């Protein structure tokens, strides 16, 4: 199979959002991520591996015959289908899940992270990992948030994207429906008067965090029930959005455990 092969070109298109949207698929790279996807029952269609290195036995054992296609390729093909300088020797093509607002609202609402325009792939990945770590029920990506299936985002989730639902939604439509179901909407603000440590986060709570530079948009902030601030004793003006999300998630977890 050459780099000019039609299938190889389709796989390479998944490195760009336009290609992912067109095909309804995305690509993941590395033994750990592919294994996490297979173990979680994600819709893995094809596992692409290095003919030189061979397919790791652990992946071969997880890839159900007849359900997952296994394709051995050259190093040149691997390099065409990844954005990393040194391909790890195994990729997978995965169909994107179709989870929407209705499915989210029909599930548990106990602790959810909502992101309003977070732009950095590393920040999004870290927030997903923190949400996974505390047992949050879902992560919601509002409009303007970086693409979950960006290869950099996928890598930064370290597999946590397969451990909880992640939903793209119009926050102007979703948040009022969540409140109707008894959810308390909490946003962060540097102008807030309430400390996150003095705010009851034990009830069903959705933590809303905004863009790295602008914060939560005025439209979304207007839908919230309470605004909180993370008290800081030092001279730093603010925290990175992923750090702030982690502090709030673990404070909510602490209150529940206490």
mmCIF file of C-alpha atoms in Angstrom:
data_model
loop_
_atom_site.group_PDB
_atom_site.id
_atom_site.type_symbol
_atom_site.label_atom_id
_atom_site.label_comp_id
_atom_site.label_asym_id
_atom_site.label_seq_id
_atom_site.Cartn_x
_atom_site.Cartn_y
_atom_site.Cartn_z
ATOM 1 C CA UNK A 1 0.000 0.000 0.000
ATOM 2 C CA UNK A 2 1.604 3.250 -1.176
ATOM 3 C CA UNK A 3 1.167 6.769 0.183
ATOM 4 C CA UNK A 4 -0.854 7.529 -2.983
ATOM 5 C CA UNK A 5 -3.393 4.830 -2.175
ATOM 6 C CA UNK A 6 -6.960 6.183 -1.924
ATOM 7 C CA UNK A 7 -7.479 4.738 1.566
ATOM 8 C CA UNK A 8 -4.235 6.224 2.814
ATOM 9 C CA UNK A 9 -5.339 9.630 1.531
ATOM 10 C CA UNK A 10 -8.643 9.243 3.398
ATOM 11 C CA UNK A 11 -6.817 8.380 6.605
ATOM 12 C CA UNK A 12 -4.504 11.382 6.189
ATOM 13 C CA UNK A 13 -7.537 13.668 5.759
ATOM 14 C CA UNK A 14 -8.552 12.787 9.334
ATOM 15 C CA UNK A 15 -5.683 14.941 10.592
ATOM 16 C CA UNK A 16 -7.784 17.991 9.609
ATOM 17 C CA UNK A 17 -11.161 18.960 11.052
ATOM 18 C CA UNK A 18 -12.679 19.256 7.583
ATOM 19 C CA UNK A 19 -11.819 15.637 6.847
ATOM 20 C CA UNK A 20 -13.079 14.444 10.241
ATOM 21 C CA UNK A 21 -16.386 16.253 9.786
ATOM 22 C CA UNK A 22 -16.797 14.911 6.265
ATOM 23 C CA UNK A 23 -16.069 11.288 7.151
ATOM 24 C CA UNK A 24 -17.537 11.246 10.666
ATOM 25 C CA UNK A 25 -14.329 9.603 11.900
ATOM 26 C CA UNK A 26 -11.071 10.485 13.619
ATOM 27 C CA UNK A 27 -7.622 8.967 13.999
ATOM 28 C CA UNK A 28 -5.712 8.053 17.152
ATOM 29 C CA UNK A 29 -2.065 7.112 17.524
ATOM 30 C CA UNK A 30 -0.090 5.020 19.970
ATOM 31 C CA UNK A 31 -0.414 1.696 21.750
ATOM 32 C CA UNK A 32 -1.980 3.183 24.903
ATOM 33 C CA UNK A 33 -4.707 5.183 23.147
ATOM 34 C CA UNK A 34 -5.632 2.388 20.758
ATOM 35 C CA UNK A 35 -5.815 -0.060 23.664
ATOM 36 C CA UNK A 36 -8.004 2.329 25.696
ATOM 37 C CA UNK A 37 -10.351 2.764 22.725
ATOM 38 C CA UNK A 38 -10.671 -0.985 22.211
ATOM 39 C CA UNK A 39 -11.185 -1.706 25.917
ATOM 40 C CA UNK A 40 -13.852 1.008 26.180
ATOM 41 C CA UNK A 41 -15.804 -0.408 23.254
ATOM 42 C CA UNK A 42 -15.298 2.651 21.047
ATOM 43 C CA UNK A 43 -16.269 2.224 17.394
ATOM 44 C CA UNK A 44 -12.781 1.282 16.197
ATOM 45 C CA UNK A 45 -13.045 0.461 12.507
ATOM 46 C CA UNK A 46 -9.420 -0.091 11.479
ATOM 47 C CA UNK A 47 -6.149 -0.661 13.319
ATOM 48 C CA UNK A 48 -3.164 0.339 11.184
ATOM 49 C CA UNK A 49 0.191 -1.022 12.283
ATOM 50 C CA UNK A 50 3.819 -1.044 11.207
ATOM 51 C CA UNK A 51 4.752 -4.060 9.102
ATOM 52 C CA UNK A 52 8.290 -3.658 10.398
ATOM 53 C CA UNK A 53 7.327 -3.741 14.099
ATOM 54 C CA UNK A 54 4.232 -5.917 13.826
ATOM 55 C CA UNK A 55 0.954 -5.649 15.762
ATOM 56 C CA UNK A 56 1.381 -5.816 19.557
ATOM 57 C CA UNK A 57 -0.159 -8.990 20.984
ATOM 58 C CA UNK A 58 -2.276 -7.076 23.487
ATOM 59 C CA UNK A 59 -3.957 -5.145 20.670
ATOM 60 C CA UNK A 60 -4.414 -8.248 18.542
ATOM 61 C CA UNK A 61 -6.200 -9.874 21.489
ATOM 62 C CA UNK A 62 -8.577 -6.922 21.896
ATOM 63 C CA UNK A 63 -9.397 -6.411 18.213
ATOM 64 C CA UNK A 64 -12.367 -8.723 17.586
ATOM 65 C CA UNK A 65 -12.007 -10.596 14.276
ATOM 66 C CA UNK A 66 -14.631 -9.449 11.802
ATOM 67 C CA UNK A 67 -15.339 -6.266 13.766
ATOM 68 C CA UNK A 68 -11.992 -4.507 13.534
ATOM 69 C CA UNK A 69 -9.959 -4.441 10.330
ATOM 70 C CA UNK A 70 -6.202 -4.945 10.779
ATOM 71 C CA UNK A 71 -3.945 -3.369 8.157
ATOM 72 C CA UNK A 72 -0.144 -3.553 8.058
ATOM 73 C CA UNK A 73 1.577 -0.612 6.336
ATOM 74 C CA UNK A 74 5.001 0.851 5.650
ATOM 75 C CA UNK A 75 6.745 3.539 7.668
ATOM 76 C CA UNK A 76 6.024 6.031 4.881
ATOM 77 C CA UNK A 77 2.276 5.439 5.190
ATOM 78 C CA UNK A 78 2.412 5.809 8.972
ATOM 79 C CA UNK A 79 4.239 9.120 8.614
ATOM 80 C CA UNK A 80 1.609 10.409 6.183
ATOM 81 C CA UNK A 81 -1.208 9.605 8.609
ATOM 82 C CA UNK A 82 0.197 11.203 11.767
ATOM 83 C CA UNK A 83 1.192 14.705 12.862
ATOM 84 C CA UNK A 84 4.017 13.488 15.120
ATOM 85 C CA UNK A 85 7.653 13.484 14.021
ATOM 86 C CA UNK A 86 8.228 9.877 15.085
ATOM 87 C CA UNK A 87 5.154 7.657 14.541
ATOM 88 C CA UNK A 88 4.625 5.116 17.312
ATOM 89 C CA UNK A 89 3.877 2.227 14.974
ATOM 90 C CA UNK A 90 0.132 1.855 15.473
ATOM 91 C CA UNK A 91 -2.884 3.989 14.561
ATOM 92 C CA UNK A 92 -6.622 3.440 14.608
ATOM 93 C CA UNK A 93 -9.530 4.937 12.700
ATOM 94 C CA UNK A 94 -12.546 5.436 14.973
ATOM 95 C CA UNK A 95 -16.126 6.454 14.169
ATOM 96 C CA UNK A 96 -17.267 9.521 16.088
ATOM 97 C CA UNK A 97 -20.008 8.870 18.673
ATOM 98 C CA UNK A 98 -23.413 10.497 18.182
ATOM 99 C CA UNK A 99 -24.222 11.452 21.779
ATOM 100 C CA UNK A 100 -26.345 14.627 21.946
ATOM 101 C CA UNK A 101 -28.153 16.896 24.410
ATOM 102 C CA UNK A 102 -31.145 14.612 24.874
ATOM 103 C CA UNK A 103 -28.968 11.640 25.781
ATOM 104 C CA UNK A 104 -26.947 13.791 28.187
ATOM 105 C CA UNK A 105 -30.009 15.162 29.964
ATOM 106 C CA UNK A 106 -31.514 11.692 30.223
ATOM 107 C CA UNK A 107 -28.477 10.506 32.211
ATOM 108 C CA UNK A 108 -27.002 11.448 35.566
ATOM 109 C CA UNK A 109 -26.390 15.156 36.201
ATOM 110 C CA UNK A 110 -24.458 14.973 39.469
ATOM 111 C CA UNK A 111 -21.179 16.626 38.389
ATOM 112 C CA UNK A 112 -20.544 17.901 34.864
ATOM 113 C CA UNK A 113 -17.916 20.225 33.392
ATOM 114 C CA UNK A 114 -19.103 22.722 30.775
ATOM 115 C CA UNK A 115 -16.595 24.550 28.571
ATOM 116 C CA UNK A 116 -17.444 27.838 26.889
ATOM 117 C CA UNK A 117 -14.887 28.588 24.179
ATOM 118 C CA UNK A 118 -11.761 26.876 25.574
ATOM 119 C CA UNK A 119 -9.271 27.118 22.709
ATOM 120 C CA UNK A 120 -6.129 25.230 23.671
ATOM 121 C CA UNK A 121 -6.040 21.463 22.915
ATOM 122 C CA UNK A 122 -3.805 20.824 25.918
ATOM 123 C CA UNK A 123 -6.202 22.618 28.253
ATOM 124 C CA UNK A 124 -9.169 20.644 26.954
ATOM 125 C CA UNK A 125 -7.314 17.353 27.323
ATOM 126 C CA UNK A 126 -6.234 18.170 30.880
ATOM 127 C CA UNK A 127 -9.775 19.149 31.883
ATOM 128 C CA UNK A 128 -11.112 15.855 30.521
ATOM 129 C CA UNK A 129 -8.469 13.950 32.500
ATOM 130 C CA UNK A 130 -9.388 15.827 35.700
ATOM 131 C CA UNK A 131 -13.090 15.201 35.121
ATOM 132 C CA UNK A 132 -12.325 11.510 34.660
ATOM 133 C CA UNK A 133 -10.177 11.471 37.805
ATOM 134 C CA UNK A 134 -12.982 12.713 40.089
ATOM 135 C CA UNK A 135 -15.694 10.608 38.482
ATOM 136 C CA UNK A 136 -17.567 13.453 36.787
ATOM 137 C CA UNK A 137 -20.542 12.300 34.729
ATOM 138 C CA UNK A 138 -19.750 14.190 31.510
ATOM 139 C CA UNK A 139 -17.911 17.040 29.801
ATOM 140 C CA UNK A 140 -19.864 19.467 27.605
ATOM 141 C CA UNK A 141 -18.161 21.413 24.813
ATOM 142 C CA UNK A 142 -19.921 24.656 23.938
ATOM 143 C CA UNK A 143 -19.555 26.418 20.603
ATOM 144 C CA UNK A 144 -16.126 27.883 20.010
ATOM 145 C CA UNK A 145 -14.365 25.170 22.020
ATOM 146 C CA UNK A 146 -11.442 23.432 20.318
ATOM 147 C CA UNK A 147 -12.238 20.217 18.453
ATOM 148 C CA UNK A 148 -12.129 17.179 20.728
ATOM 149 C CA UNK A 149 -10.779 15.085 17.864
ATOM 150 C CA UNK A 150 -7.803 17.325 17.160
ATOM 151 C CA UNK A 151 -4.801 14.936 17.438
ATOM 152 C CA UNK A 152 -3.198 17.186 20.086
ATOM 153 C CA UNK A 153 -6.378 17.140 22.174
ATOM 154 C CA UNK A 154 -6.681 13.375 21.874
ATOM 155 C CA UNK A 155 -3.095 12.826 23.026
ATOM 156 C CA UNK A 156 -3.506 15.154 25.991
ATOM 157 C CA UNK A 157 -6.560 13.256 27.253
ATOM 158 C CA UNK A 158 -4.304 10.193 27.785
ATOM 159 C CA UNK A 159 -7.287 7.931 27.093
ATOM 160 C CA UNK A 160 -9.691 9.646 29.522
ATOM 161 C CA UNK A 161 -11.899 10.663 26.586
ATOM 162 C CA UNK A 162 -13.069 7.039 26.534
ATOM 163 C CA UNK A 163 -14.060 6.966 30.207
ATOM 164 C CA UNK A 164 -16.944 9.482 30.268
ATOM 165 C CA UNK A 165 -19.418 11.048 27.821
ATOM 166 C CA UNK A 166 -18.229 14.156 25.976
ATOM 167 C CA UNK A 167 -20.979 16.138 24.258
ATOM 168 C CA UNK A 168 -20.952 19.117 21.888
ATOM 169 C CA UNK A 169 -23.912 21.423 22.525
ATOM 170 C CA UNK A 170 -25.399 24.893 22.171
ATOM 171 C CA UNK A 171 -25.132 26.159 25.753
ATOM 172 C CA UNK A 172 -27.937 28.651 25.256
ATOM 173 C CA UNK A 173 -30.284 25.715 24.685
ATOM 174 C CA UNK A 174 -28.742 23.150 27.012
ATOM 175 C CA UNK A 175 -28.181 25.079 30.244
ATOM 176 C CA UNK A 176 -31.811 26.209 30.809
ATOM 177 C CA UNK A 177 -32.944 22.601 30.258
ATOM 178 C CA UNK A 178 -30.373 21.387 32.777
ATOM 179 C CA UNK A 179 -31.610 23.893 35.388
ATOM 180 C CA UNK A 180 -35.175 22.653 34.863
ATOM 181 C CA UNK A 181 -33.894 19.235 35.936
ATOM 182 C CA UNK A 182 -32.553 20.568 39.227
ATOM 183 C CA UNK A 183 -28.962 21.298 38.184
ATOM 184 C CA UNK A 184 -27.127 24.221 39.774
ATOM 185 C CA UNK A 185 -25.047 26.160 37.228
ATOM 186 C CA UNK A 186 -21.773 27.502 38.665
ATOM 187 C CA UNK A 187 -19.455 29.800 36.708
ATOM 188 C CA UNK A 188 -16.008 31.153 37.545
ATOM 189 C CA UNK A 189 -15.291 34.869 37.657
ATOM 190 C CA UNK A 190 -12.441 37.012 38.960
ATOM 191 C CA UNK A 191 -15.110 39.501 40.095
ATOM 192 C CA UNK A 192 -17.127 36.929 42.062
ATOM 193 C CA UNK A 193 -17.690 37.442 45.777
ATOM 194 C CA UNK A 194 -18.254 33.788 46.694
ATOM 195 C CA UNK A 195 -15.321 31.458 47.308
ATOM 196 C CA UNK A 196 -15.533 28.015 45.739
ATOM 197 C CA UNK A 197 -14.649 26.628 49.192
ATOM 198 C CA UNK A 198 -17.689 28.286 50.783
ATOM 199 C CA UNK A 199 -20.081 27.238 48.005
ATOM 200 C CA UNK A 200 -22.090 24.031 48.360
ATOM 201 C CA UNK A 201 -21.042 21.839 45.433
ATOM 202 C CA UNK A 202 -22.601 18.625 46.767
ATOM 203 C CA UNK A 203 -25.895 18.964 44.924
ATOM 204 C CA UNK A 204 -26.113 18.272 41.159
ATOM 205 C CA UNK A 205 -23.681 20.880 39.829
ATOM 206 C CA UNK A 206 -22.409 21.876 36.403
ATOM 207 C CA UNK A 207 -19.113 23.777 36.559
ATOM 208 C CA UNK A 208 -18.826 26.256 33.686
ATOM 209 C CA UNK A 209 -15.396 27.500 32.587
ATOM 210 C CA UNK A 210 -14.629 29.933 29.804
ATOM 211 C CA UNK A 211 -12.117 31.009 27.223
ATOM 212 C CA UNK A 212 -8.465 31.373 28.271
ATOM 213 C CA UNK A 213 -8.443 35.132 27.651
ATOM 214 C CA UNK A 214 -12.051 36.283 27.945
ATOM 215 C CA UNK A 215 -13.474 33.871 30.493
ATOM 216 C CA UNK A 216 -17.122 32.809 30.407
ATOM 217 C CA UNK A 217 -19.121 34.753 27.815
ATOM 218 C CA UNK A 218 -21.709 37.257 29.136
ATOM 219 C CA UNK A 219 -24.525 35.237 27.512
ATOM 220 C CA UNK A 220 -23.550 32.056 29.350
ATOM 221 C CA UNK A 221 -22.729 33.848 32.606
ATOM 222 C CA UNK A 222 -26.253 35.299 32.589
ATOM 223 C CA UNK A 223 -27.647 31.762 32.667
ATOM 224 C CA UNK A 224 -25.684 30.738 35.765
ATOM 225 C CA UNK A 225 -27.031 30.464 39.311
ATOM 226 C CA UNK A 226 -23.861 31.488 41.135
ATOM 227 C CA UNK A 227 -20.406 32.822 40.319
ATOM 228 C CA UNK A 228 -17.381 31.721 42.333
ATOM 229 C CA UNK A 229 -13.731 32.632 42.625
ATOM 230 C CA UNK A 230 -10.767 30.482 43.628
ATOM 231 C CA UNK A 231 -9.029 32.371 46.472
ATOM 232 C CA UNK A 232 -5.295 32.881 45.929
ATOM 233 C CA UNK A 233 -2.847 33.946 48.614
ATOM 234 C CA UNK A 234 0.038 34.742 46.255
ATOM 235 C CA UNK A 235 0.518 37.392 43.595
ATOM 236 C CA UNK A 236 -0.638 35.454 40.526
ATOM 237 C CA UNK A 237 -3.498 37.257 38.797
ATOM 238 C CA UNK A 238 -5.313 34.086 37.776
ATOM 239 C CA UNK A 239 -4.994 30.370 37.085
ATOM 240 C CA UNK A 240 -4.784 28.607 33.763
ATOM 241 C CA UNK A 241 -8.305 27.369 32.842
ATOM 242 C CA UNK A 242 -7.279 23.712 33.114
ATOM 243 C CA UNK A 243 -5.807 24.324 36.570
ATOM 244 C CA UNK A 244 -8.934 26.190 37.648
ATOM 245 C CA UNK A 245 -11.153 23.362 36.411
ATOM 246 C CA UNK A 246 -9.032 20.847 38.316
ATOM 247 C CA UNK A 247 -9.257 22.828 41.573
ATOM 248 C CA UNK A 248 -13.051 23.129 41.281
ATOM 249 C CA UNK A 249 -13.537 19.474 40.360
ATOM 250 C CA UNK A 250 -11.468 18.240 43.270
ATOM 251 C CA UNK A 251 -13.194 20.651 45.666
ATOM 252 C CA UNK A 252 -16.565 19.282 44.527
ATOM 253 C CA UNK A 253 -15.205 15.763 44.976
ATOM 254 C CA UNK A 254 -13.852 16.618 48.461
ATOM 255 C CA UNK A 255 -17.218 17.974 49.569
ATOM 256 C CA UNK A 256 -18.957 14.835 48.354
ATOM 257 C CA UNK A 257 -16.467 12.549 50.085
ATOM 258 C CA UNK A 258 -16.692 14.506 53.341
#
